[in-house]
PDB file of C-alpha atoms and ligand atoms in Angstrom:
ATOM      1  CA  MET S   1     110.356 109.528  81.027  1.00 98.00           C
ATOM      2  CA  LYS S   2     107.287 111.212  79.556  1.00 98.00           C
ATOM      3  CA  ILE S   3     105.459 114.123  81.144  1.00 99.00           C
ATOM      4  CA  ILE S   4     101.805 114.178  80.156  1.00 99.00           C
ATOM      5  CA  ASN S   5      99.413 116.955  81.122  1.00 98.00           C
ATOM      6  CA  SER S   6      96.430 116.308  78.913  1.00 98.00           C
ATOM      7  CA  PRO S   7      93.945 113.591  79.953  1.00 98.00           C
ATOM      8  CA  ASP S   8      93.349 112.817  76.249  1.00 98.00           C
ATOM      9  CA  GLU S   9      97.054 112.332  75.631  1.00 98.00           C
ATOM     10  CA  MET S  10      97.238 110.120  78.723  1.00 99.00           C
ATOM     11  CA  ARG S  11      94.411 107.964  77.371  1.00 98.00           C
ATOM     12  CA  GLU S  12      96.183 107.672  74.027  1.00 98.00           C
ATOM     13  CA  PHE S  13      99.371 106.543  75.803  1.00 99.00           C
ATOM     14  CA  VAL S  14      97.339 103.979  77.775  1.00 99.00           C
ATOM     15  CA  ARG S  15      95.713 102.631  74.592  1.00 98.00           C
ATOM     16  CA  THR S  16      99.090 102.110  72.903  1.00 98.00           C
ATOM     17  CA  THR S  17     100.644 100.592  76.016  1.00 98.00           C
ATOM     18  CA  LYS S  18      97.792  98.117  76.462  1.00 98.00           C
ATOM     19  CA  ALA S  19      97.854  97.259  72.760  1.00 98.00           C
ATOM     20  CA  CYS S  20     101.456  96.083  73.292  1.00 98.00           C
ATOM     21  CA  GLY S  21     100.231  93.829  76.089  1.00 98.00           C
ATOM     22  CA  LYS S  22     101.986  95.817  78.806  1.00 98.00           C
ATOM     23  CA  SER S  23     100.601  96.182  82.325  1.00 99.00           C
ATOM     24  CA  ILE S  24     100.313  99.561  84.052  1.00 99.00           C
ATOM     25  CA  ALA S  25     100.822 100.515  87.703  1.00 99.00           C
ATOM     26  CA  LEU S  26      99.562 103.869  88.961  1.00 99.00           C
ATOM     27  CA  VAL S  27     100.944 105.796  91.938  1.00 99.00           C
ATOM     28  CA  PRO S  28      98.547 108.661  92.743  1.00 99.00           C
ATOM     29  CA  THR S  29     100.152 111.602  94.566  1.00 98.00           C
ATOM     30  CA  MET S  30      99.641 115.277  95.262  1.00 98.00           C
ATOM     31  CA  GLY S  31     103.300 116.034  94.571  1.00 98.00           C
ATOM     32  CA  ALA S  32     105.959 117.570  96.850  1.00 98.00           C
ATOM     33  CA  LEU S  33     107.451 114.113  96.586  1.00 98.00           C
ATOM     34  CA  HIS S  34     109.585 112.540  99.306  1.00 98.00           C
ATOM     35  CA  GLU S  35     110.990 109.081 100.019  1.00 98.00           C
ATOM     36  CA  GLY S  36     107.545 107.847 101.099  1.00 98.00           C
ATOM     37  CA  HIS S  37     106.130 108.545  97.646  1.00 98.00           C
ATOM     38  CA  LEU S  38     109.237 107.183  95.943  1.00 98.00           C
ATOM     39  CA  SER S  39     108.985 103.914  97.871  1.00 98.00           C
ATOM     40  CA  LEU S  40     105.569 103.548  96.210  1.00 98.00           C
ATOM     41  CA  VAL S  41     107.246 103.995  92.821  1.00 99.00           C
ATOM     42  CA  ASP S  42     109.681 101.200  93.753  1.00 98.00           C
ATOM     43  CA  ALA S  43     106.770  98.941  94.732  1.00 98.00           C
ATOM     44  CA  ALA S  44     104.956  99.816  91.488  1.00 98.00           C
ATOM     45  CA  ARG S  45     107.972  98.920  89.374  1.00 98.00           C
ATOM     46  CA  LYS S  46     107.990  95.437  90.895  1.00 98.00           C
ATOM     47  CA  CYS S  47     104.337  94.893  89.922  1.00 96.00           C
ATOM     48  CA  ALA S  48     103.937  96.158  86.362  1.00 98.00           C
ATOM     49  CA  ASP S  49     105.694  96.927  83.065  1.00 98.00           C
ATOM     50  CA  VAL S  50     104.877 100.631  83.000  1.00 99.00           C
ATOM     51  CA  VAL S  51     104.734 102.972  86.015  1.00 99.00           C
ATOM     52  CA  VAL S  52     102.614 106.120  85.912  1.00 99.00           C
ATOM     53  CA  VAL S  53     102.921 108.627  88.770  1.00 99.00           C
ATOM     54  CA  SER S  54     100.113 111.149  88.911  1.00 99.00           C
ATOM     55  CA  VAL S  55     100.851 114.544  90.449  1.00 98.00           C
ATOM     56  CA  PHE S  56      97.651 116.427  91.121  1.00 98.00           C
ATOM     57  CA  VAL S  57      96.735 118.623  94.079  1.00 98.00           C
ATOM     58  CA  ASN S  58      93.098 117.632  94.171  1.00 98.00           C
ATOM     59  CA  PRO S  59      90.883 120.571  95.144  1.00 98.00           C
ATOM     60  CA  THR S  60      87.832 118.463  96.036  1.00 98.00           C
ATOM     61  CA  GLN S  61      89.539 116.710  98.940  1.00 98.00           C
ATOM     62  CA  PHE S  62      90.353 119.952 100.776  1.00 98.00           C
ATOM     63  CA  GLY S  63      87.847 121.641 103.058  1.00 97.00           C
ATOM     64  CA  PRO S  64      87.124 125.373 102.694  1.00 96.00           C
ATOM     65  CA  ASN S  65      89.483 126.331 105.538  1.00 94.00           C
ATOM     66  CA  GLU S  66      92.231 123.839 104.731  1.00 97.00           C
ATOM     67  CA  ASP S  67      95.631 124.267 103.099  1.00 97.00           C
ATOM     68  CA  PHE S  68      94.791 123.860  99.383  1.00 98.00           C
ATOM     69  CA  GLU S  69      96.293 127.245  98.463  1.00 97.00           C
ATOM     70  CA  LYS S  70      99.486 126.825 100.456  1.00 96.00           C
ATOM     71  CA  TYR S  71      99.969 123.098  99.712  1.00 98.00           C
ATOM     72  CA  PRO S  72     103.572 122.775  98.408  1.00 98.00           C
ATOM     73  CA  ARG S  73     103.918 122.641  94.628  1.00 98.00           C
ATOM     74  CA  GLN S  74     107.333 121.850  93.077  1.00 98.00           C
ATOM     75  CA  PHE S  75     106.648 120.137  89.803  1.00 98.00           C
ATOM     76  CA  ASP S  76     110.112 120.205  88.216  1.00 98.00           C
ATOM     77  CA  GLU S  77     111.714 118.675  91.296  1.00 98.00           C
ATOM     78  CA  ASP S  78     108.969 116.037  91.453  1.00 98.00           C
ATOM     79  CA  ALA S  79     109.435 115.090  87.794  1.00 98.00           C
ATOM     80  CA  ALA S  80     113.210 114.766  88.291  1.00 98.00           C
ATOM     81  CA  LYS S  81     112.688 112.498  91.316  1.00 98.00           C
ATOM     82  CA  CYS S  82     110.254 110.296  89.403  1.00 98.00           C
ATOM     83  CA  GLU S  83     112.641 109.984  86.487  1.00 98.00           C
ATOM     84  CA  ALA S  84     115.558 109.114  88.781  1.00 98.00           C
ATOM     85  CA  ARG S  85     113.401 106.432  90.400  1.00 98.00           C
ATOM     86  CA  GLY S  86     112.499 104.821  87.079  1.00 98.00           C
ATOM     87  CA  ALA S  87     108.920 105.999  86.538  1.00 98.00           C
ATOM     88  CA  ASP S  88     107.825 105.902  82.901  1.00 99.00           C
ATOM     89  CA  VAL S  89     105.232 108.682  82.937  1.00 99.00           C
ATOM     90  CA  VAL S  90     104.330 111.601  85.187  1.00 99.00           C
ATOM     91  CA  PHE S  91     100.713 112.517  84.631  1.00 99.00           C
ATOM     92  CA  ALA S  92     100.075 116.052  85.862  1.00 99.00           C
ATOM     93  CA  PRO S  93      96.746 117.381  84.645  1.00 98.00           C
ATOM     94  CA  ALA S  94      95.440 120.885  85.325  1.00 98.00           C
ATOM     95  CA  ALA S  95      92.481 121.078  87.705  1.00 98.00           C
ATOM     96  CA  ALA S  96      90.354 122.601  84.930  1.00 98.00           C
ATOM     97  CA  ASP S  97      91.025 119.546  82.725  1.00 98.00           C
ATOM     98  CA  ILE S  98      89.820 117.177  85.439  1.00 98.00           C
ATOM     99  CA  TYR S  99      86.882 119.168  86.809  1.00 98.00           C
ATOM    100  CA  SER S 100      84.653 120.807  84.206  1.00 98.00           C
ATOM    101  CA  LYS S 101      82.995 124.070  85.253  1.00 98.00           C
ATOM    102  CA  ASP S 102      79.688 122.233  85.677  1.00 98.00           C
ATOM    103  CA  PHE S 103      81.200 119.045  87.209  1.00 98.00           C
ATOM    104  CA  SER S 104      78.463 117.329  89.230  1.00 98.00           C
ATOM    105  CA  THR S 105      79.318 113.643  89.697  1.00 98.00           C
ATOM    106  CA  TYR S 106      80.952 112.330  92.870  1.00 98.00           C
ATOM    107  CA  VAL S 107      81.817 108.886  94.204  1.00 98.00           C
ATOM    108  CA  ASN S 108      80.994 108.415  97.870  1.00 98.00           C
ATOM    109  CA  GLU S 109      81.991 105.595 100.202  1.00 98.00           C
ATOM    110  CA  GLU S 110      79.510 105.820 103.034  1.00 98.00           C
ATOM    111  CA  GLN S 111      80.760 103.710 105.935  1.00 98.00           C
ATOM    112  CA  ILE S 112      84.500 103.892 106.580  1.00 98.00           C
ATOM    113  CA  SER S 113      84.611 107.552 105.485  1.00 98.00           C
ATOM    114  CA  GLY S 114      82.504 108.585 108.474  1.00 98.00           C
ATOM    115  CA  TYR S 115      85.164 107.739 111.076  1.00 98.00           C
ATOM    116  CA  LEU S 116      88.610 109.058 112.055  1.00 98.00           C
ATOM    117  CA  CYS S 117      89.603 111.792 109.566  1.00 98.00           C
ATOM    118  CA  GLY S 118      86.068 111.788 108.154  1.00 98.00           C
ATOM    119  CA  ARG S 119      84.694 113.218 111.387  1.00 98.00           C
ATOM    120  CA  THR S 120      86.585 116.492 111.096  1.00 97.00           C
ATOM    121  CA  ARG S 121      87.048 116.530 107.299  1.00 97.00           C
ATOM    122  CA  PRO S 122      83.481 115.805 106.153  1.00 96.00           C
ATOM    123  CA  LYS S 123      83.949 115.825 102.346  1.00 97.00           C
ATOM    124  CA  HIS S 124      87.571 114.755 102.282  1.00 98.00           C
ATOM    125  CA  PHE S 125      87.072 111.103 101.343  1.00 98.00           C
ATOM    126  CA  ARG S 126      84.389 111.997  98.790  1.00 98.00           C
ATOM    127  CA  GLY S 127      87.077 114.079  97.085  1.00 98.00           C
ATOM    128  CA  VAL S 128      89.583 111.221  97.309  1.00 99.00           C
ATOM    129  CA  THR S 129      87.266 108.507  95.961  1.00 99.00           C
ATOM    130  CA  THR S 130      86.118 110.815  93.174  1.00 99.00           C
ATOM    131  CA  VAL S 131      89.592 111.789  91.994  1.00 99.00           C
ATOM    132  CA  VAL S 132      90.919 108.233  92.309  1.00 99.00           C
ATOM    133  CA  THR S 133      88.004 106.990  90.193  1.00 99.00           C
ATOM    134  CA  ILE S 134      88.759 109.662  87.585  1.00 99.00           C
ATOM    135  CA  LEU S 135      92.452 108.692  87.580  1.00 99.00           C
ATOM    136  CA  PHE S 136      91.547 105.006  87.282  1.00 99.00           C
ATOM    137  CA  ASN S 137      89.257 105.821  84.330  1.00 99.00           C
ATOM    138  CA  ILE S 138      91.989 107.766  82.551  1.00 99.00           C
ATOM    139  CA  VAL S 139      95.007 105.561  83.333  1.00 99.00           C
ATOM    140  CA  LYS S 140      93.180 102.192  83.505  1.00 98.00           C
ATOM    141  CA  PRO S 141      95.877 100.737  85.763  1.00 99.00           C
ATOM    142  CA  ASP S 142      96.150  97.011  86.456  1.00 99.00           C
ATOM    143  CA  ILE S 143      97.645  97.920  89.829  1.00 98.00           C
ATOM    144  CA  ALA S 144      97.512 101.034  91.999  1.00 99.00           C
ATOM    145  CA  VAL S 145      99.869 101.572  94.935  1.00 99.00           C
ATOM    146  CA  PHE S 146      98.884 103.465  98.087  1.00 99.00           C
ATOM    147  CA  GLY S 147     100.813 104.099 101.305  1.00 98.00           C
ATOM    148  CA  GLU S 148      99.715 102.841 104.699  1.00 98.00           C
ATOM    149  CA  LYS S 149     100.670 106.268 106.042  1.00 98.00           C
ATOM    150  CA  ASP S 150      97.089 107.092 105.013  1.00 98.00           C
ATOM    151  CA  ALA S 151      95.683 103.764 106.193  1.00 98.00           C
ATOM    152  CA  GLN S 152      92.068 104.927 106.295  1.00 99.00           C
ATOM    153  CA  GLN S 153      92.404 106.213 102.729  1.00 99.00           C
ATOM    154  CA  VAL S 154      93.561 102.787 101.512  1.00 98.00           C
ATOM    155  CA  SER S 155      90.674 101.132 103.381  1.00 99.00           C
ATOM    156  CA  VAL S 156      88.190 103.490 101.706  1.00 99.00           C
ATOM    157  CA  ILE S 157      89.708 102.851  98.281  1.00 99.00           C
ATOM    158  CA  GLU S 158      89.768  99.079  98.765  1.00 99.00           C
ATOM    159  CA  ARG S 159      86.092  99.240  99.747  1.00 99.00           C
ATOM    160  CA  MET S 160      85.249 101.380  96.700  1.00 99.00           C
ATOM    161  CA  VAL S 161      87.118  99.028  94.348  1.00 99.00           C
ATOM    162  CA  ARG S 162      85.302  96.025  95.822  1.00 99.00           C
ATOM    163  CA  ASP S 163      81.850  97.620  95.906  1.00 99.00           C
ATOM    164  CA  LEU S 164      82.020  99.061  92.383  1.00 99.00           C
ATOM    165  CA  PHE S 165      83.768  96.022  90.817  1.00 99.00           C
ATOM    166  CA  MET S 166      86.655  98.182  89.643  1.00 99.00           C
ATOM    167  CA  ASP S 167      89.178  96.128  87.714  1.00 98.00           C
ATOM    168  CA  VAL S 168      92.328  97.168  89.555  1.00 99.00           C
ATOM    169  CA  LYS S 169      94.477  95.542  92.229  1.00 98.00           C
ATOM    170  CA  ILE S 170      95.278  97.748  95.216  1.00 99.00           C
ATOM    171  CA  VAL S 171      98.759  97.302  96.689  1.00 98.00           C
ATOM    172  CA  ARG S 172      99.601  98.675 100.149  1.00 98.00           C
ATOM    173  CA  ALA S 173     103.096 100.003 100.837  1.00 98.00           C
ATOM    174  CA  PRO S 174     104.582 100.451 104.340  1.00 98.00           C
ATOM    175  CA  ILE S 175     105.138 103.817 106.046  1.00 98.00           C
ATOM    176  CA  VAL S 176     108.502 105.485 105.467  1.00 98.00           C
ATOM    177  CA  ARG S 177     109.799 107.503 108.454  1.00 98.00           C
ATOM    178  CA  ASP S 178     112.641 109.920 109.116  1.00 97.00           C
ATOM    179  CA  GLU S 179     115.530 109.094 111.460  1.00 97.00           C
ATOM    180  CA  ASN S 180     113.460 110.182 114.495  1.00 96.00           C
ATOM    181  CA  GLY S 181     110.433 108.125 113.554  1.00 98.00           C
ATOM    182  CA  LEU S 182     108.305 110.954 112.137  1.00 98.00           C
ATOM    183  CA  ALA S 183     106.270 109.621 109.193  1.00 98.00           C
ATOM    184  CA  LEU S 184     107.334 111.460 106.029  1.00 98.00           C
ATOM    185  CA  SER S 185     104.648 113.785 104.735  1.00 98.00           C
ATOM    186  CA  SER S 186     104.507 116.690 102.302  1.00 97.00           C
ATOM    187  CA  ARG S 187     103.012 118.685 105.179  1.00 96.00           C
ATOM    188  CA  ASN S 188     106.125 118.153 107.356  1.00 97.00           C
ATOM    189  CA  ARG S 189     107.649 121.151 105.574  1.00 96.00           C
ATOM    190  CA  TYR S 190     105.185 123.322 107.491  1.00 97.00           C
ATOM    191  CA  LEU S 191     107.086 122.314 110.663  1.00 97.00           C
ATOM    192  CA  ASP S 192     110.116 124.325 111.735  1.00 96.00           C
ATOM    193  CA  LYS S 193     113.326 122.540 112.752  1.00 95.00           C
ATOM    194  CA  LEU S 194     112.422 122.150 116.429  1.00 94.00           C
ATOM    195  CA  GLU S 195     108.835 121.143 115.687  1.00 96.00           C
ATOM    196  CA  ARG S 196     110.092 118.473 113.328  1.00 96.00           C
ATOM    197  CA  ILE S 197     112.114 116.890 116.109  1.00 95.00           C
ATOM    198  CA  GLY S 198     109.273 117.300 118.618  1.00 96.00           C
ATOM    199  CA  ALA S 199     106.716 115.815 116.244  1.00 97.00           C
ATOM    200  CA  ALA S 200     108.510 112.468 116.514  1.00 96.00           C
ATOM    201  CA  ARG S 201     106.534 112.083 119.769  1.00 97.00           C
ATOM    202  CA  VAL S 202     103.538 111.118 117.595  1.00 98.00           C
ATOM    203  CA  HIS S 203     105.328 107.964 116.559  1.00 98.00           C
ATOM    204  CA  ASN S 204     106.697 107.429 120.073  1.00 98.00           C
ATOM    205  CA  ALA S 205     103.138 107.519 121.410  1.00 98.00           C
ATOM    206  CA  LEU S 206     102.061 104.883 118.881  1.00 98.00           C
ATOM    207  CA  GLU S 207     105.041 102.716 119.862  1.00 98.00           C
ATOM    208  CA  ALA S 208     104.065 103.048 123.537  1.00 98.00           C
ATOM    209  CA  GLY S 209     100.505 101.934 122.693  1.00 98.00           C
ATOM    210  CA  LYS S 210     101.825  99.001 120.685  1.00 98.00           C
ATOM    211  CA  LYS S 211     104.108  97.933 123.525  1.00 98.00           C
ATOM    212  CA  LEU S 212     101.235  98.018 126.011  1.00 98.00           C
ATOM    213  CA  ALA S 213      99.030  95.941 123.689  1.00 97.00           C
ATOM    214  CA  GLU S 214     101.814  93.445 123.094  1.00 95.00           C
ATOM    215  CA  SER S 215     102.432  93.126 126.821  1.00 96.00           C
ATOM    216  CA  GLY S 216      98.992  91.550 127.045  1.00 95.00           C
ATOM    217  CA  CYS S 217      96.730  94.558 127.642  1.00 95.00           C
ATOM    218  CA  ASP S 218      93.593  94.170 125.553  1.00 93.00           C
ATOM    219  CA  ASN S 219      91.767  97.123 127.091  1.00 95.00           C
ATOM    220  CA  ILE S 220      91.289  99.547 124.204  1.00 97.00           C
ATOM    221  CA  ASP S 221      90.563 102.508 126.478  1.00 96.00           C
ATOM    222  CA  ARG S 222      93.837 101.975 128.345  1.00 97.00           C
ATOM    223  CA  ILE S 223      95.781 101.723 125.088  1.00 97.00           C
ATOM    224  CA  LYS S 224      94.157 104.924 123.800  1.00 97.00           C
ATOM    225  CA  ALA S 225      94.768 106.750 127.081  1.00 98.00           C
ATOM    226  CA  LEU S 226      98.462 105.845 127.044  1.00 98.00           C
ATOM    227  CA  VAL S 227      98.835 107.062 123.452  1.00 98.00           C
ATOM    228  CA  ILE S 228      97.077 110.349 124.228  1.00 98.00           C
ATOM    229  CA  ASN S 229      99.132 110.920 127.398  1.00 98.00           C
ATOM    230  CA  THR S 230     102.405 110.097 125.648  1.00 98.00           C
ATOM    231  CA  VAL S 231     101.778 112.459 122.742  1.00 98.00           C
ATOM    232  CA  ALA S 232     100.660 115.346 124.958  1.00 96.00           C
ATOM    233  CA  ASN S 233     102.817 118.458 125.225  1.00 95.00           C
ATOM    234  CA  ALA S 234     102.292 122.206 124.862  1.00 94.00           C
ATOM    235  CA  LYS S 235     102.318 121.953 121.048  1.00 94.00           C
ATOM    236  CA  THR S 236      99.973 119.017 120.487  1.00 97.00           C
ATOM    237  CA  ARG S 237      96.211 118.895 120.263  1.00 97.00           C
ATOM    238  CA  VAL S 238      94.852 115.405 119.658  1.00 98.00           C
ATOM    239  CA  ILE S 239      92.101 115.231 117.010  1.00 98.00           C
ATOM    240  CA  TYR S 240      91.600 111.501 117.515  1.00 98.00           C
ATOM    241  CA  ALA S 241      93.448 108.426 118.726  1.00 98.00           C
ATOM    242  CA  GLU S 242      91.598 105.177 118.026  1.00 98.00           C
ATOM    243  CA  VAL S 243      92.163 101.451 117.877  1.00 98.00           C
ATOM    244  CA  VAL S 244      90.691 100.221 114.586  1.00 98.00           C
ATOM    245  CA  ASP S 245      90.602  97.150 112.382  1.00 98.00           C
ATOM    246  CA  ALA S 246      93.913  97.028 110.493  1.00 98.00           C
ATOM    247  CA  GLU S 247      92.270  96.298 107.133  1.00 98.00           C
ATOM    248  CA  THR S 248      88.992  98.249 107.175  1.00 98.00           C
ATOM    249  CA  SER S 249      89.996 101.067 109.562  1.00 98.00           C
ATOM    250  CA  LEU S 250      86.606 100.638 111.262  1.00 98.00           C
ATOM    251  CA  PRO S 251      86.337 100.830 115.083  1.00 96.00           C
ATOM    252  CA  VAL S 252      86.835  97.540 116.969  1.00 96.00           C
ATOM    253  CA  GLN S 253      85.234  96.461 120.237  1.00 88.00           C
ATOM    254  CA  SER S 254      88.145  94.344 121.403  1.00 89.00           C
ATOM    255  CA  TYR S 255      91.845  94.072 120.678  1.00 93.00           C
ATOM    256  CA  GLU S 256      92.952  91.116 118.595  1.00 93.00           C
ATOM    257  CA  ARG S 257      96.705  90.784 118.346  1.00 94.00           C
ATOM    258  CA  GLY S 258      98.121  91.612 114.904  1.00 96.00           C
ATOM    259  CA  LYS S 259      94.736  92.530 113.454  1.00 97.00           C
ATOM    260  CA  CYS S 260      94.384  96.092 114.732  1.00 98.00           C
ATOM    261  CA  ARG S 261      95.954  99.466 114.185  1.00 98.00           C
ATOM    262  CA  ILE S 262      96.272 102.531 116.375  1.00 98.00           C
ATOM    263  CA  SER S 263      95.437 105.570 114.256  1.00 98.00           C
ATOM    264  CA  ILE S 264      96.105 109.097 115.388  1.00 98.00           C
ATOM    265  CA  ALA S 265      95.655 112.633 114.110  1.00 98.00           C
ATOM    266  CA  VAL S 266      97.083 115.623 115.937  1.00 98.00           C
ATOM    267  CA  TRP S 267      97.615 119.306 115.462  1.00 98.00           C
ATOM    268  CA  TYR S 268     101.294 119.911 116.080  1.00 97.00           C
ATOM    269  CA  GLY S 269     101.358 123.686 116.315  1.00 96.00           C
ATOM    270  CA  GLN S 270      99.664 124.766 113.070  1.00 95.00           C
ATOM    271  CA  THR S 271     100.322 121.471 111.269  1.00 97.00           C
ATOM    272  CA  ARG S 272      97.908 118.557 111.041  1.00 97.00           C
ATOM    273  CA  LEU S 273      99.742 115.229 111.274  1.00 98.00           C
ATOM    274  CA  ILE S 274      98.390 111.699 110.932  1.00 98.00           C
ATOM    275  CA  ASP S 275     100.115 108.432 111.684  1.00 98.00           C
ATOM    276  CA  ASN S 276      99.315 104.847 112.575  1.00 99.00           C
ATOM    277  CA  ILE S 277     100.888 101.601 113.706  1.00 98.00           C
ATOM    278  CA  ARG S 278      99.804  98.014 113.359  1.00 98.00           C
ATOM    279  CA  ILE S 279      99.336  96.252 116.693  1.00 97.00           C
TER     280      ILE S 279
HETATM  281  P1  AMP V 301      99.894 112.354  99.062  1.00 77.82           P
HETATM  282  O1  AMP V 301     100.778 113.006  98.055  1.00 77.82           O
HETATM  283  O2  AMP V 301     100.097 112.844 100.447  1.00 77.82           O
HETATM  284  O3  AMP V 301      98.456 112.348  98.621  1.00 77.82           O
HETATM  285  O4  AMP V 301     100.330 110.837  99.110  1.00 77.82           O
HETATM  286  C1  AMP V 301     100.360 110.050  97.945  1.00 77.82           C
HETATM  287  C2  AMP V 301     100.586 108.623  98.332  1.00 77.82           C
HETATM  288  O5  AMP V 301     101.834 108.503  99.018  1.00 77.82           O
HETATM  289  C3  AMP V 301      99.511 108.069  99.273  1.00 77.82           C
HETATM  290  O6  AMP V 301      99.198 106.740  98.901  1.00 77.82           O
HETATM  291  C4  AMP V 301     100.189 108.132 100.601  1.00 77.82           C
HETATM  292  O7  AMP V 301      99.697 107.191 101.536  1.00 77.82           O
HETATM  293  C5  AMP V 301     101.626 107.820 100.226  1.00 77.82           C
HETATM  294  N1  AMP V 301     102.553 108.287 101.260  1.00 77.82           N
HETATM  295  C6  AMP V 301     102.650 109.546 101.756  1.00 77.82           C
HETATM  296  N2  AMP V 301     103.567 109.583 102.748  1.00 77.82           N
HETATM  297  C7  AMP V 301     104.047 108.333 102.890  1.00 77.82           C
HETATM  298  C8  AMP V 301     104.995 107.717 103.763  1.00 77.82           C
HETATM  299  N3  AMP V 301     105.649 108.400 104.691  1.00 77.82           N
HETATM  300  N4  AMP V 301     105.231 106.390 103.624  1.00 77.82           N
HETATM  301  C9  AMP V 301     104.568 105.671 102.685  1.00 77.82           C
HETATM  302  N5  AMP V 301     103.653 106.176 101.837  1.00 77.82           N
HETATM  303  C10 AMP V 301     103.385 107.486 101.940  1.00 77.82           C
END
């Protein structure tokens, strides 16, 4: 497995790979890799000849008071995990090589990005769409794999790819959870042992909402209320709990079986968690 830091070297690798007629799948990550990320590598390997995993903690998607500085960084461990999982390249550029000092060009999706996480993280999706565009321009992937853990993020990226005629196929991969149901996340390491067990209530609340919907309740307010009540305890503060369209992540007026998703974001102690379930 190759480790490439320089964008120019990455482009050279891409040129040679394409000249051999090989297809490329990209798995964009911010590192601190866990089984959720590695399941994306597995999905990528099924879709293309060469798998590139990018590891880049993207400064432009963090707000001024967010956890950019303390975000976990463990490059050597990440590279070893990628190699063990059969990735061909880890692309890990330095922030200064991606963002010039006078960087001034952003990509902005203007509809989906305004809801859910976009309400409390105003420039977050602008940072995501910008860095993903940069990665697509460097790696020129035929396929890019994203996890449904961040369902709104995939919706925003699918919309960007469609709107800007980007020549890449987006593949969605299912959420990987721990034995208690907590969705794996690099931020779970901010939770202590007890919090980690308690945080499983986020998934339990989504399951309760799903059960209610599947029992025939199509009242979105009732579904939301049950989710919010089920997740509530002394540690949780709900940021949002919404029923949205499963593909676009936009708000829906009525519940249509199998076509919606309950999306939730909560503060669990000092840790911001997001999760969702298809209903
Ligand atoms: P991140 O490093 O958090 O930016 O995530 C990189 C990619 O991994 C994104 O496409 C995420 O949706 C995906 N991902 C993160 N956690 C999980 C999970 N538990 N299950 C599936 N995919 C995930």
